[in-house]
Amino acid sequence: MTSHSNRHNRTIRRHDLVLVSPAAWRSLLQRHDDLAGEPLVIEWVDRGWPLITRRAMHGEADGLPLGLPLPPFAGKRRLSFLMLSDDIVATARPLQLSSTIDVAPEPWRHTLDQVAELASRHGVEARVFGSLAWQTLTGLDYLTDGSDLDLLLPVSRGSDLVRLTAELAAIEAVAPMRLDGELVRDDGAGVNWRELHAGVGEVLLKTSSGVTVQKANFLLSSEIQS
């Protein structure tokens, strides 16, 4: 993670990367006996690696919900934490697709170039999360033969979602991996691109606080609210 933004300057959204205070991290782990034997987790923050914001779970106490997905060699566990705002050192947007191409497996790179070109045509900036993002951030082996390319594509009022999802589907049809991910509104809410492309009547709209059902024809009408 090469650039950070101060936590007071912007709203933290799902998939954002969050650096936490090493002292706060050590204090937190003292309350997690189950992680005492996980040196990778213990050293995570000291190595300068971020956590990722996630959706709050029902009944959770106050705090910023964060996640830490471990790589396959460490059990592929998805760890969940709550941190106080004072424990946050910096935040950053999800990684730009362009920053991950050199880390991606060679057979993936043509597909990544195609997605980047698609995003450019639509006037948006493609970002990634998931295994490719974590391998780029940490240098650890997150990618496997079965890994997906997890994409985040911003959309706004006037976006041609029918064309965008059709072009994504065309790229995936000849790609060596599955293209997963979301179309994300200005407010951080996201919809899986496949649901829109499938032409279903209703889709799941994911926000930082939960999941709601949204009429697909509203989203496809280009009346997306920011």
PDB file of N, CA and C in Angstrom, residues 110-205:
ATOM      1  N   HIS A 110      -3.245 -10.795 -20.015  1.00  0.00           N
ATOM      2  CA  HIS A 110      -4.014 -10.297 -21.149  1.00  0.00           C
ATOM      3  C   HIS A 110      -5.429  -9.927 -20.701  1.00  0.00           C
ATOM      4  N   THR A 111      -6.016 -10.749 -19.841  1.00  0.00           N
ATOM      5  CA  THR A 111      -7.356 -10.451 -19.329  1.00  0.00           C
ATOM      6  C   THR A 111      -7.349  -9.163 -18.520  1.00  0.00           C
ATOM      7  N   LEU A 112      -6.340  -8.970 -17.689  1.00  0.00           N
ATOM      8  CA  LEU A 112      -6.251  -7.739 -16.918  1.00  0.00           C
ATOM      9  C   LEU A 112      -6.128  -6.524 -17.838  1.00  0.00           C
ATOM     10  N   ASP A 113      -5.350  -6.665 -18.891  1.00  0.00           N
ATOM     11  CA  ASP A 113      -5.238  -5.566 -19.860  1.00  0.00           C
ATOM     12  C   ASP A 113      -6.593  -5.285 -20.512  1.00  0.00           C
ATOM     13  N   GLN A 114      -7.350  -6.327 -20.824  1.00  0.00           N
ATOM     14  CA  GLN A 114      -8.670  -6.154 -21.428  1.00  0.00           C
ATOM     15  C   GLN A 114      -9.623  -5.432 -20.478  1.00  0.00           C
ATOM     16  N   VAL A 115      -9.591  -5.821 -19.196  1.00  0.00           N
ATOM     17  CA  VAL A 115     -10.464  -5.174 -18.213  1.00  0.00           C
ATOM     18  C   VAL A 115     -10.065  -3.714 -18.040  1.00  0.00           C
ATOM     19  N   ALA A 116      -8.768  -3.438 -18.008  1.00  0.00           N
ATOM     20  CA  ALA A 116      -8.306  -2.058 -17.883  1.00  0.00           C
ATOM     21  C   ALA A 116      -8.764  -1.224 -19.076  1.00  0.00           C
ATOM     22  N   GLU A 117      -8.711  -1.810 -20.261  1.00  0.00           N
ATOM     23  CA  GLU A 117      -9.147  -1.090 -21.461  1.00  0.00           C
ATOM     24  C   GLU A 117     -10.656  -0.869 -21.435  1.00  0.00           C
ATOM     25  N   LEU A 118     -11.408  -1.860 -20.978  1.00  0.00           N
ATOM     26  CA  LEU A 118     -12.860  -1.710 -20.827  1.00  0.00           C
ATOM     27  C   LEU A 118     -13.185  -0.575 -19.866  1.00  0.00           C
ATOM     28  N   ALA A 119     -12.508  -0.572 -18.715  1.00  0.00           N
ATOM     29  CA  ALA A 119     -12.751   0.474 -17.718  1.00  0.00           C
ATOM     30  C   ALA A 119     -12.453   1.849 -18.304  1.00  0.00           C
ATOM     31  N   SER A 120     -11.361   1.955 -19.064  1.00  0.00           N
ATOM     32  CA  SER A 120     -11.001   3.231 -19.671  1.00  0.00           C
ATOM     33  C   SER A 120     -12.086   3.698 -20.641  1.00  0.00           C
ATOM     34  N   ARG A 121     -12.634   2.788 -21.433  1.00  0.00           N
ATOM     35  CA  ARG A 121     -13.699   3.147 -22.376  1.00  0.00           C
ATOM     36  C   ARG A 121     -14.923   3.684 -21.650  1.00  0.00           C
ATOM     37  N   HIS A 122     -15.179   3.154 -20.466  1.00  0.00           N
ATOM     38  CA  HIS A 122     -16.350   3.569 -19.697  1.00  0.00           C
ATOM     39  C   HIS A 122     -16.031   4.719 -18.738  1.00  0.00           C
ATOM     40  N   GLY A 123     -14.802   5.191 -18.773  1.00  0.00           N
ATOM     41  CA  GLY A 123     -14.437   6.333 -17.955  1.00  0.00           C
ATOM     42  C   GLY A 123     -14.368   6.054 -16.479  1.00  0.00           C
ATOM     43  N   VAL A 124     -14.012   4.820 -16.113  1.00  0.00           N
ATOM     44  CA  VAL A 124     -13.919   4.465 -14.699  1.00  0.00           C
ATOM     45  C   VAL A 124     -12.543   3.865 -14.416  1.00  0.00           C
ATOM     46  N   GLU A 125     -12.234   3.743 -13.149  1.00  0.00           N
ATOM     47  CA  GLU A 125     -10.943   3.204 -12.726  1.00  0.00           C
ATOM     48  C   GLU A 125     -11.166   1.858 -12.046  1.00  0.00           C
ATOM     49  N   ALA A 126     -10.721   0.804 -12.701  1.00  0.00           N
ATOM     50  CA  ALA A 126     -10.896  -0.538 -12.154  1.00  0.00           C
ATOM     51  C   ALA A 126      -9.980  -0.750 -10.952  1.00  0.00           C
ATOM     52  N   ARG A 127     -10.541  -1.369  -9.926  1.00  0.00           N
ATOM     53  CA  ARG A 127      -9.781  -1.721  -8.734  1.00  0.00           C
ATOM     54  C   ARG A 127      -9.992  -3.194  -8.423  1.00  0.00           C
ATOM     55  N   VAL A 128      -9.138  -3.739  -7.578  1.00  0.00           N
ATOM     56  CA  VAL A 128      -9.219  -5.166  -7.261  1.00  0.00           C
ATOM     57  C   VAL A 128      -9.187  -5.379  -5.754  1.00  0.00           C
ATOM     58  N   PHE A 129      -9.775  -6.499  -5.357  1.00  0.00           N
ATOM     59  CA  PHE A 129      -9.633  -6.984  -3.981  1.00  0.00           C
ATOM     60  C   PHE A 129      -9.415  -8.491  -4.096  1.00  0.00           C
ATOM     61  N   GLY A 130      -9.485  -9.210  -3.015  1.00  0.00           N
ATOM     62  CA  GLY A 130      -9.310 -10.653  -3.090  1.00  0.00           C
ATOM     63  C   GLY A 130      -7.855 -11.078  -3.212  1.00  0.00           C
ATOM     64  N   SER A 131      -7.660 -12.298  -3.732  1.00  0.00           N
ATOM     65  CA  SER A 131      -6.338 -12.939  -3.692  1.00  0.00           C
ATOM     66  C   SER A 131      -5.262 -12.147  -4.414  1.00  0.00           C
ATOM     67  N   LEU A 132      -5.584 -11.608  -5.590  1.00  0.00           N
ATOM     68  CA  LEU A 132      -4.568 -10.854  -6.335  1.00  0.00           C
ATOM     69  C   LEU A 132      -4.152  -9.604  -5.569  1.00  0.00           C
ATOM     70  N   ALA A 133      -5.114  -8.930  -4.958  1.00  0.00           N
ATOM     71  CA  ALA A 133      -4.789  -7.737  -4.176  1.00  0.00           C
ATOM     72  C   ALA A 133      -3.899  -8.087  -2.991  1.00  0.00           C
ATOM     73  N   TRP A 134      -4.239  -9.146  -2.281  1.00  0.00           N
ATOM     74  CA  TRP A 134      -3.457  -9.502  -1.095  1.00  0.00           C
ATOM     75  C   TRP A 134      -2.061  -9.984  -1.465  1.00  0.00           C
ATOM     76  N   GLN A 135      -1.929 -10.674  -2.582  1.00  0.00           N
ATOM     77  CA  GLN A 135      -0.590 -11.086  -2.999  1.00  0.00           C
ATOM     78  C   GLN A 135       0.248  -9.863  -3.379  1.00  0.00           C
ATOM     79  N   THR A 136      -0.383  -8.874  -3.997  1.00  0.00           N
ATOM     80  CA  THR A 136       0.326  -7.644  -4.342  1.00  0.00           C
ATOM     81  C   THR A 136       0.742  -6.877  -3.104  1.00  0.00           C
ATOM     82  N   LEU A 137      -0.139  -6.801  -2.127  1.00  0.00           N
ATOM     83  CA  LEU A 137       0.126  -6.032  -0.912  1.00  0.00           C
ATOM     84  C   LEU A 137       1.196  -6.662  -0.031  1.00  0.00           C
ATOM     85  N   THR A 138       1.194  -7.999   0.048  1.00  0.00           N
ATOM     86  CA  THR A 138       2.047  -8.674   1.031  1.00  0.00           C
ATOM     87  C   THR A 138       3.214  -9.448   0.430  1.00  0.00           C
ATOM     88  N   GLY A 139       3.106  -9.849  -0.824  1.00  0.00           N
ATOM     89  CA  GLY A 139       4.115 -10.719  -1.407  1.00  0.00           C
ATOM     90  C   GLY A 139       3.940 -12.171  -1.028  1.00  0.00           C
ATOM     91  N   LEU A 140       2.914 -12.482  -0.260  1.00  0.00           N
ATOM     92  CA  LEU A 140       2.633 -13.860   0.144  1.00  0.00           C
ATOM     93  C   LEU A 140       1.856 -14.581  -0.954  1.00  0.00           C
ATOM     94  N   ASP A 141       1.871 -15.902  -0.900  1.00  0.00           N
ATOM     95  CA  ASP A 141       1.218 -16.716  -1.927  1.00  0.00           C
ATOM     96  C   ASP A 141      -0.272 -16.866  -1.629  1.00  0.00           C
ATOM     97  N   TYR A 142      -1.060 -15.957  -2.184  1.00  0.00           N
ATOM     98  CA  TYR A 142      -2.516 -16.029  -2.051  1.00  0.00           C
ATOM     99  C   TYR A 142      -3.175 -16.691  -3.255  1.00  0.00           C
ATOM    100  N   LEU A 143      -2.597 -16.526  -4.431  1.00  0.00           N
ATOM    101  CA  LEU A 143      -3.214 -17.029  -5.647  1.00  0.00           C
ATOM    102  C   LEU A 143      -3.024 -18.535  -5.787  1.00  0.00           C
ATOM    103  N   THR A 144      -4.095 -19.201  -6.212  1.00  0.00           N
ATOM    104  CA  THR A 144      -4.050 -20.628  -6.505  1.00  0.00           C
ATOM    105  C   THR A 144      -4.621 -20.841  -7.904  1.00  0.00           C
ATOM    106  N   ASP A 145      -4.593 -22.072  -8.360  1.00  0.00           N
ATOM    107  CA  ASP A 145      -5.133 -22.373  -9.687  1.00  0.00           C
ATOM    108  C   ASP A 145      -6.623 -22.064  -9.776  1.00  0.00           C
ATOM    109  N   GLY A 146      -7.304 -22.065  -8.638  1.00  0.00           N
ATOM    110  CA  GLY A 146      -8.736 -21.816  -8.635  1.00  0.00           C
ATOM    111  C   GLY A 146      -9.130 -20.401  -8.261  1.00  0.00           C
ATOM    112  N   SER A 147      -8.173 -19.489  -8.169  1.00  0.00           N
ATOM    113  CA  SER A 147      -8.475 -18.118  -7.749  1.00  0.00           C
ATOM    114  C   SER A 147      -9.285 -17.374  -8.799  1.00  0.00           C
ATOM    115  N   ASP A 148     -10.164 -16.486  -8.326  1.00  0.00           N
ATOM    116  CA  ASP A 148     -10.913 -15.576  -9.192  1.00  0.00           C
ATOM    117  C   ASP A 148     -10.168 -14.245  -9.286  1.00  0.00           C
ATOM    118  N   LEU A 149     -10.528 -13.462 -10.276  1.00  0.00           N
ATOM    119  CA  LEU A 149     -10.134 -12.055 -10.332  1.00  0.00           C
ATOM    120  C   LEU A 149     -11.294 -11.257  -9.757  1.00  0.00           C
ATOM    121  N   ASP A 150     -11.086 -10.639  -8.605  1.00  0.00           N
ATOM    122  CA  ASP A 150     -12.140  -9.910  -7.899  1.00  0.00           C
ATOM    123  C   ASP A 150     -12.028  -8.430  -8.229  1.00  0.00           C
ATOM    124  N   LEU A 151     -13.044  -7.914  -8.904  1.00  0.00           N
ATOM    125  CA  LEU A 151     -13.020  -6.556  -9.441  1.00  0.00           C
ATOM    126  C   LEU A 151     -13.980  -5.635  -8.713  1.00  0.00           C
ATOM    127  N   LEU A 152     -13.630  -4.367  -8.681  1.00  0.00           N
ATOM    128  CA  LEU A 152     -14.522  -3.296  -8.244  1.00  0.00           C
ATOM    129  C   LEU A 152     -14.538  -2.250  -9.352  1.00  0.00           C
ATOM    130  N   LEU A 153     -15.724  -1.990  -9.896  1.00  0.00           N
ATOM    131  CA  LEU A 153     -15.861  -1.003 -10.963  1.00  0.00           C
ATOM    132  C   LEU A 153     -16.861   0.062 -10.526  1.00  0.00           C
ATOM    133  N   PRO A 154     -16.433   1.315 -10.396  1.00  0.00           N
ATOM    134  CA  PRO A 154     -17.351   2.375  -9.976  1.00  0.00           C
ATOM    135  C   PRO A 154     -18.366   2.692 -11.067  1.00  0.00           C
ATOM    136  N   VAL A 155     -19.600   2.949 -10.646  1.00  0.00           N
ATOM    137  CA  VAL A 155     -20.641   3.366 -11.585  1.00  0.00           C
ATOM    138  C   VAL A 155     -21.320   4.601 -11.017  1.00  0.00           C
ATOM    139  N   SER A 156     -21.921   5.386 -11.905  1.00  0.00           N
ATOM    140  CA  SER A 156     -22.563   6.622 -11.478  1.00  0.00           C
ATOM    141  C   SER A 156     -23.756   6.899 -12.386  1.00  0.00           C
ATOM    142  N   ARG A 157     -24.435   7.970 -12.105  1.00  0.00           N
ATOM    143  CA  ARG A 157     -25.578   8.349 -12.916  1.00  0.00           C
ATOM    144  C   ARG A 157     -25.147   8.467 -14.387  1.00  0.00           C
ATOM    145  N   GLY A 158     -25.831   7.756 -15.255  1.00  0.00           N
ATOM    146  CA  GLY A 158     -25.487   7.774 -16.670  1.00  0.00           C
ATOM    147  C   GLY A 158     -24.649   6.599 -17.123  1.00  0.00           C
ATOM    148  N   SER A 159     -24.156   5.771 -16.210  1.00  0.00           N
ATOM    149  CA  SER A 159     -23.365   4.602 -16.623  1.00  0.00           C
ATOM    150  C   SER A 159     -24.227   3.642 -17.441  1.00  0.00           C
ATOM    151  N   ASP A 160     -23.655   3.106 -18.494  1.00  0.00           N
ATOM    152  CA  ASP A 160     -24.351   2.130 -19.333  1.00  0.00           C
ATOM    153  C   ASP A 160     -24.063   0.742 -18.778  1.00  0.00           C
ATOM    154  N   LEU A 161     -24.881   0.319 -17.814  1.00  0.00           N
ATOM    155  CA  LEU A 161     -24.609  -0.932 -17.114  1.00  0.00           C
ATOM    156  C   LEU A 161     -24.882  -2.149 -17.990  1.00  0.00           C
ATOM    157  N   VAL A 162     -25.818  -2.053 -18.901  1.00  0.00           N
ATOM    158  CA  VAL A 162     -26.079  -3.173 -19.802  1.00  0.00           C
ATOM    159  C   VAL A 162     -24.845  -3.460 -20.648  1.00  0.00           C
ATOM    160  N   ARG A 163     -24.294  -2.416 -21.229  1.00  0.00           N
ATOM    161  CA  ARG A 163     -23.096  -2.589 -22.062  1.00  0.00           C
ATOM    162  C   ARG A 163     -21.899  -3.014 -21.219  1.00  0.00           C
ATOM    163  N   LEU A 164     -21.729  -2.406 -20.065  1.00  0.00           N
ATOM    164  CA  LEU A 164     -20.587  -2.719 -19.204  1.00  0.00           C
ATOM    165  C   LEU A 164     -20.586  -4.185 -18.797  1.00  0.00           C
ATOM    166  N   THR A 165     -21.727  -4.682 -18.339  1.00  0.00           N
ATOM    167  CA  THR A 165     -21.787  -6.080 -17.895  1.00  0.00           C
ATOM    168  C   THR A 165     -21.678  -7.044 -19.074  1.00  0.00           C
ATOM    169  N   ALA A 166     -22.206  -6.658 -20.222  1.00  0.00           N
ATOM    170  CA  ALA A 166     -22.073  -7.516 -21.401  1.00  0.00           C
ATOM    171  C   ALA A 166     -20.614  -7.636 -21.827  1.00  0.00           C
ATOM    172  N   GLU A 167     -19.881  -6.534 -21.761  1.00  0.00           N
ATOM    173  CA  GLU A 167     -18.467  -6.568 -22.137  1.00  0.00           C
ATOM    174  C   GLU A 167     -17.640  -7.357 -21.125  1.00  0.00           C
ATOM    175  N   LEU A 168     -17.997  -7.256 -19.846  1.00  0.00           N
ATOM    176  CA  LEU A 168     -17.319  -8.082 -18.837  1.00  0.00           C
ATOM    177  C   LEU A 168     -17.553  -9.562 -19.109  1.00  0.00           C
ATOM    178  N   ALA A 169     -18.796  -9.910 -19.432  1.00  0.00           N
ATOM    179  CA  ALA A 169     -19.122 -11.306 -19.716  1.00  0.00           C
ATOM    180  C   ALA A 169     -18.350 -11.813 -20.930  1.00  0.00           C
ATOM    181  N   ALA A 170     -18.184 -10.960 -21.935  1.00  0.00           N
ATOM    182  CA  ALA A 170     -17.443 -11.363 -23.132  1.00  0.00           C
ATOM    183  C   ALA A 170     -15.967 -11.605 -22.807  1.00  0.00           C
ATOM    184  N   ILE A 171     -15.399 -10.770 -21.961  1.00  0.00           N
ATOM    185  CA  ILE A 171     -14.007 -10.972 -21.544  1.00  0.00           C
ATOM    186  C   ILE A 171     -13.874 -12.269 -20.761  1.00  0.00           C
ATOM    187  N   GLU A 172     -14.809 -12.497 -19.849  1.00  0.00           N
ATOM    188  CA  GLU A 172     -14.727 -13.701 -19.021  1.00  0.00           C
ATOM    189  C   GLU A 172     -14.855 -14.973 -19.854  1.00  0.00           C
ATOM    190  N   ALA A 173     -15.620 -14.913 -20.925  1.00  0.00           N
ATOM    191  CA  ALA A 173     -15.875 -16.103 -21.739  1.00  0.00           C
ATOM    192  C   ALA A 173     -14.586 -16.725 -22.284  1.00  0.00           C
ATOM    193  N   VAL A 174     -13.549 -15.918 -22.445  1.00  0.00           N
ATOM    194  CA  VAL A 174     -12.285 -16.443 -22.978  1.00  0.00           C
ATOM    195  C   VAL A 174     -11.138 -16.282 -21.972  1.00  0.00           C
ATOM    196  N   ALA A 175     -11.468 -15.910 -20.745  1.00  0.00           N
ATOM    197  CA  ALA A 175     -10.432 -15.688 -19.727  1.00  0.00           C
ATOM    198  C   ALA A 175     -10.026 -17.002 -19.069  1.00  0.00           C
ATOM    199  N   PRO A 176      -8.814 -17.070 -18.539  1.00  0.00           N
ATOM    200  CA  PRO A 176      -8.367 -18.289 -17.856  1.00  0.00           C
ATOM    201  C   PRO A 176      -8.863 -18.383 -16.421  1.00  0.00           C
ATOM    202  N   MET A 177      -9.578 -17.360 -15.960  1.00  0.00           N
ATOM    203  CA  MET A 177     -10.094 -17.369 -14.596  1.00  0.00           C
ATOM    204  C   MET A 177     -11.492 -16.761 -14.587  1.00  0.00           C
ATOM    205  N   ARG A 178     -12.179 -16.939 -13.480  1.00  0.00           N
ATOM    206  CA  ARG A 178     -13.513 -16.371 -13.306  1.00  0.00           C
ATOM    207  C   ARG A 178     -13.384 -14.900 -12.922  1.00  0.00           C
ATOM    208  N   LEU A 179     -14.213 -14.052 -13.515  1.00  0.00           N
ATOM    209  CA  LEU A 179     -14.252 -12.642 -13.134  1.00  0.00           C
ATOM    210  C   LEU A 179     -15.390 -12.455 -12.135  1.00  0.00           C
ATOM    211  N   ASP A 180     -15.039 -12.090 -10.937  1.00  0.00           N
ATOM    212  CA  ASP A 180     -16.041 -11.852  -9.906  1.00  0.00           C
ATOM    213  C   ASP A 180     -15.971 -10.380  -9.519  1.00  0.00           C
ATOM    214  N   GLY A 181     -16.877  -9.942  -8.644  1.00  0.00           N
ATOM    215  CA  GLY A 181     -16.764  -8.588  -8.136  1.00  0.00           C
ATOM    216  C   GLY A 181     -18.035  -7.785  -8.294  1.00  0.00           C
ATOM    217  N   GLU A 182     -17.910  -6.495  -8.056  1.00  0.00           N
ATOM    218  CA  GLU A 182     -19.068  -5.625  -7.931  1.00  0.00           C
ATOM    219  C   GLU A 182     -18.957  -4.363  -8.779  1.00  0.00           C
ATOM    220  N   LEU A 183     -20.125  -3.854  -9.131  1.00  0.00           N
ATOM    221  CA  LEU A 183     -20.265  -2.489  -9.613  1.00  0.00           C
ATOM    222  C   LEU A 183     -20.609  -1.653  -8.391  1.00  0.00           C
ATOM    223  N   VAL A 184     -19.838  -0.593  -8.143  1.00  0.00           N
ATOM    224  CA  VAL A 184     -19.920   0.126  -6.871  1.00  0.00           C
ATOM    225  C   VAL A 184     -20.373   1.565  -7.106  1.00  0.00           C
ATOM    226  N   ARG A 185     -21.393   1.979  -6.360  1.00  0.00           N
ATOM    227  CA  ARG A 185     -21.899   3.340  -6.444  1.00  0.00           C
ATOM    228  C   ARG A 185     -21.000   4.296  -5.667  1.00  0.00           C
ATOM    229  N   ASP A 186     -21.263   5.583  -5.835  1.00  0.00           N
ATOM    230  CA  ASP A 186     -20.483   6.612  -5.150  1.00  0.00           C
ATOM    231  C   ASP A 186     -20.620   6.510  -3.634  1.00  0.00           C
ATOM    232  N   ASP A 187     -21.736   5.964  -3.149  1.00  0.00           N
ATOM    233  CA  ASP A 187     -21.925   5.853  -1.704  1.00  0.00           C
ATOM    234  C   ASP A 187     -21.310   4.581  -1.134  1.00  0.00           C
ATOM    235  N   GLY A 188     -20.632   3.790  -1.976  1.00  0.00           N
ATOM    236  CA  GLY A 188     -19.970   2.578  -1.517  1.00  0.00           C
ATOM    237  C   GLY A 188     -20.796   1.321  -1.633  1.00  0.00           C
ATOM    238  N   ALA A 189     -22.091   1.450  -1.936  1.00  0.00           N
ATOM    239  CA  ALA A 189     -22.938   0.273  -2.100  1.00  0.00           C
ATOM    240  C   ALA A 189     -22.571  -0.442  -3.397  1.00  0.00           C
ATOM    241  N   GLY A 190     -22.630  -1.771  -3.367  1.00  0.00           N
ATOM    242  CA  GLY A 190     -22.214  -2.536  -4.524  1.00  0.00           C
ATOM    243  C   GLY A 190     -23.181  -3.645  -4.898  1.00  0.00           C
ATOM    244  N   VAL A 191     -23.201  -3.978  -6.175  1.00  0.00           N
ATOM    245  CA  VAL A 191     -24.028  -5.055  -6.713  1.00  0.00           C
ATOM    246  C   VAL A 191     -23.130  -5.973  -7.528  1.00  0.00           C
ATOM    247  N   ASN A 192     -23.277  -7.279  -7.361  1.00  0.00           N
ATOM    248  CA  ASN A 192     -22.508  -8.216  -8.162  1.00  0.00           C
ATOM    249  C   ASN A 192     -22.855  -8.036  -9.639  1.00  0.00           C
ATOM    250  N   TRP A 193     -21.841  -7.882 -10.460  1.00  0.00           N
ATOM    251  CA  TRP A 193     -22.085  -7.576 -11.875  1.00  0.00           C
ATOM    252  C   TRP A 193     -22.845  -8.691 -12.574  1.00  0.00           C
ATOM    253  N   ARG A 194     -22.677  -9.931 -12.109  1.00  0.00           N
ATOM    254  CA  ARG A 194     -23.358 -11.058 -12.747  1.00  0.00           C
ATOM    255  C   ARG A 194     -24.869 -10.967 -12.598  1.00  0.00           C
ATOM    256  N   GLU A 195     -25.319 -10.489 -11.428  1.00  0.00           N
ATOM    257  CA  GLU A 195     -26.750 -10.402 -11.198  1.00  0.00           C
ATOM    258  C   GLU A 195     -27.388  -9.430 -12.183  1.00  0.00           C
ATOM    259  N   LEU A 196     -26.730  -8.319 -12.427  1.00  0.00           N
ATOM    260  CA  LEU A 196     -27.254  -7.357 -13.393  1.00  0.00           C
ATOM    261  C   LEU A 196     -27.225  -7.937 -14.804  1.00  0.00           C
ATOM    262  N   HIS A 197     -26.140  -8.594 -15.141  1.00  0.00           N
ATOM    263  CA  HIS A 197     -26.007  -9.157 -16.487  1.00  0.00           C
ATOM    264  C   HIS A 197     -27.027 -10.260 -16.721  1.00  0.00           C
ATOM    265  N   ALA A 198     -27.401 -10.983 -15.676  1.00  0.00           N
ATOM    266  CA  ALA A 198     -28.355 -12.090 -15.816  1.00  0.00           C
ATOM    267  C   ALA A 198     -29.774 -11.610 -16.100  1.00  0.00           C
ATOM    268  N   GLY A 199     -30.029 -10.327 -15.862  1.00  0.00           N
ATOM    269  CA  GLY A 199     -31.347  -9.795 -16.150  1.00  0.00           C
ATOM    270  C   GLY A 199     -32.405 -10.181 -15.140  1.00  0.00           C
ATOM    271  N   VAL A 200     -31.993 -10.474 -13.911  1.00  0.00           N
ATOM    272  CA  VAL A 200     -32.967 -10.834 -12.875  1.00  0.00           C
ATOM    273  C   VAL A 200     -33.755  -9.592 -12.454  1.00  0.00           C
ATOM    274  N   GLY A 201     -34.924  -9.818 -11.852  1.00  0.00           N
ATOM    275  CA  GLY A 201     -35.769  -8.695 -11.467  1.00  0.00           C
ATOM    276  C   GLY A 201     -35.258  -7.915 -10.283  1.00  0.00           C
ATOM    277  N   GLU A 202     -34.609  -8.617  -9.368  1.00  0.00           N
ATOM    278  CA  GLU A 202     -34.099  -7.970  -8.165  1.00  0.00           C
ATOM    279  C   GLU A 202     -32.660  -8.410  -7.918  1.00  0.00           C
ATOM    280  N   VAL A 203     -31.891  -7.526  -7.315  1.00  0.00           N
ATOM    281  CA  VAL A 203     -30.489  -7.815  -7.011  1.00  0.00           C
ATOM    282  C   VAL A 203     -30.212  -7.492  -5.554  1.00  0.00           C
ATOM    283  N   LEU A 204     -29.120  -8.041  -5.052  1.00  0.00           N
ATOM    284  CA  LEU A 204     -28.695  -7.752  -3.680  1.00  0.00           C
ATOM    285  C   LEU A 204     -27.747  -6.567  -3.687  1.00  0.00           C
ATOM    286  N   LEU A 205     -28.115  -5.534  -2.953  1.00  0.00           N
ATOM    287  CA  LEU A 205     -27.295  -4.334  -2.834  1.00  0.00           C
ATOM    288  C   LEU A 205     -26.554  -4.406  -1.505  1.00  0.00           C
TER     289      LEU A 205
END
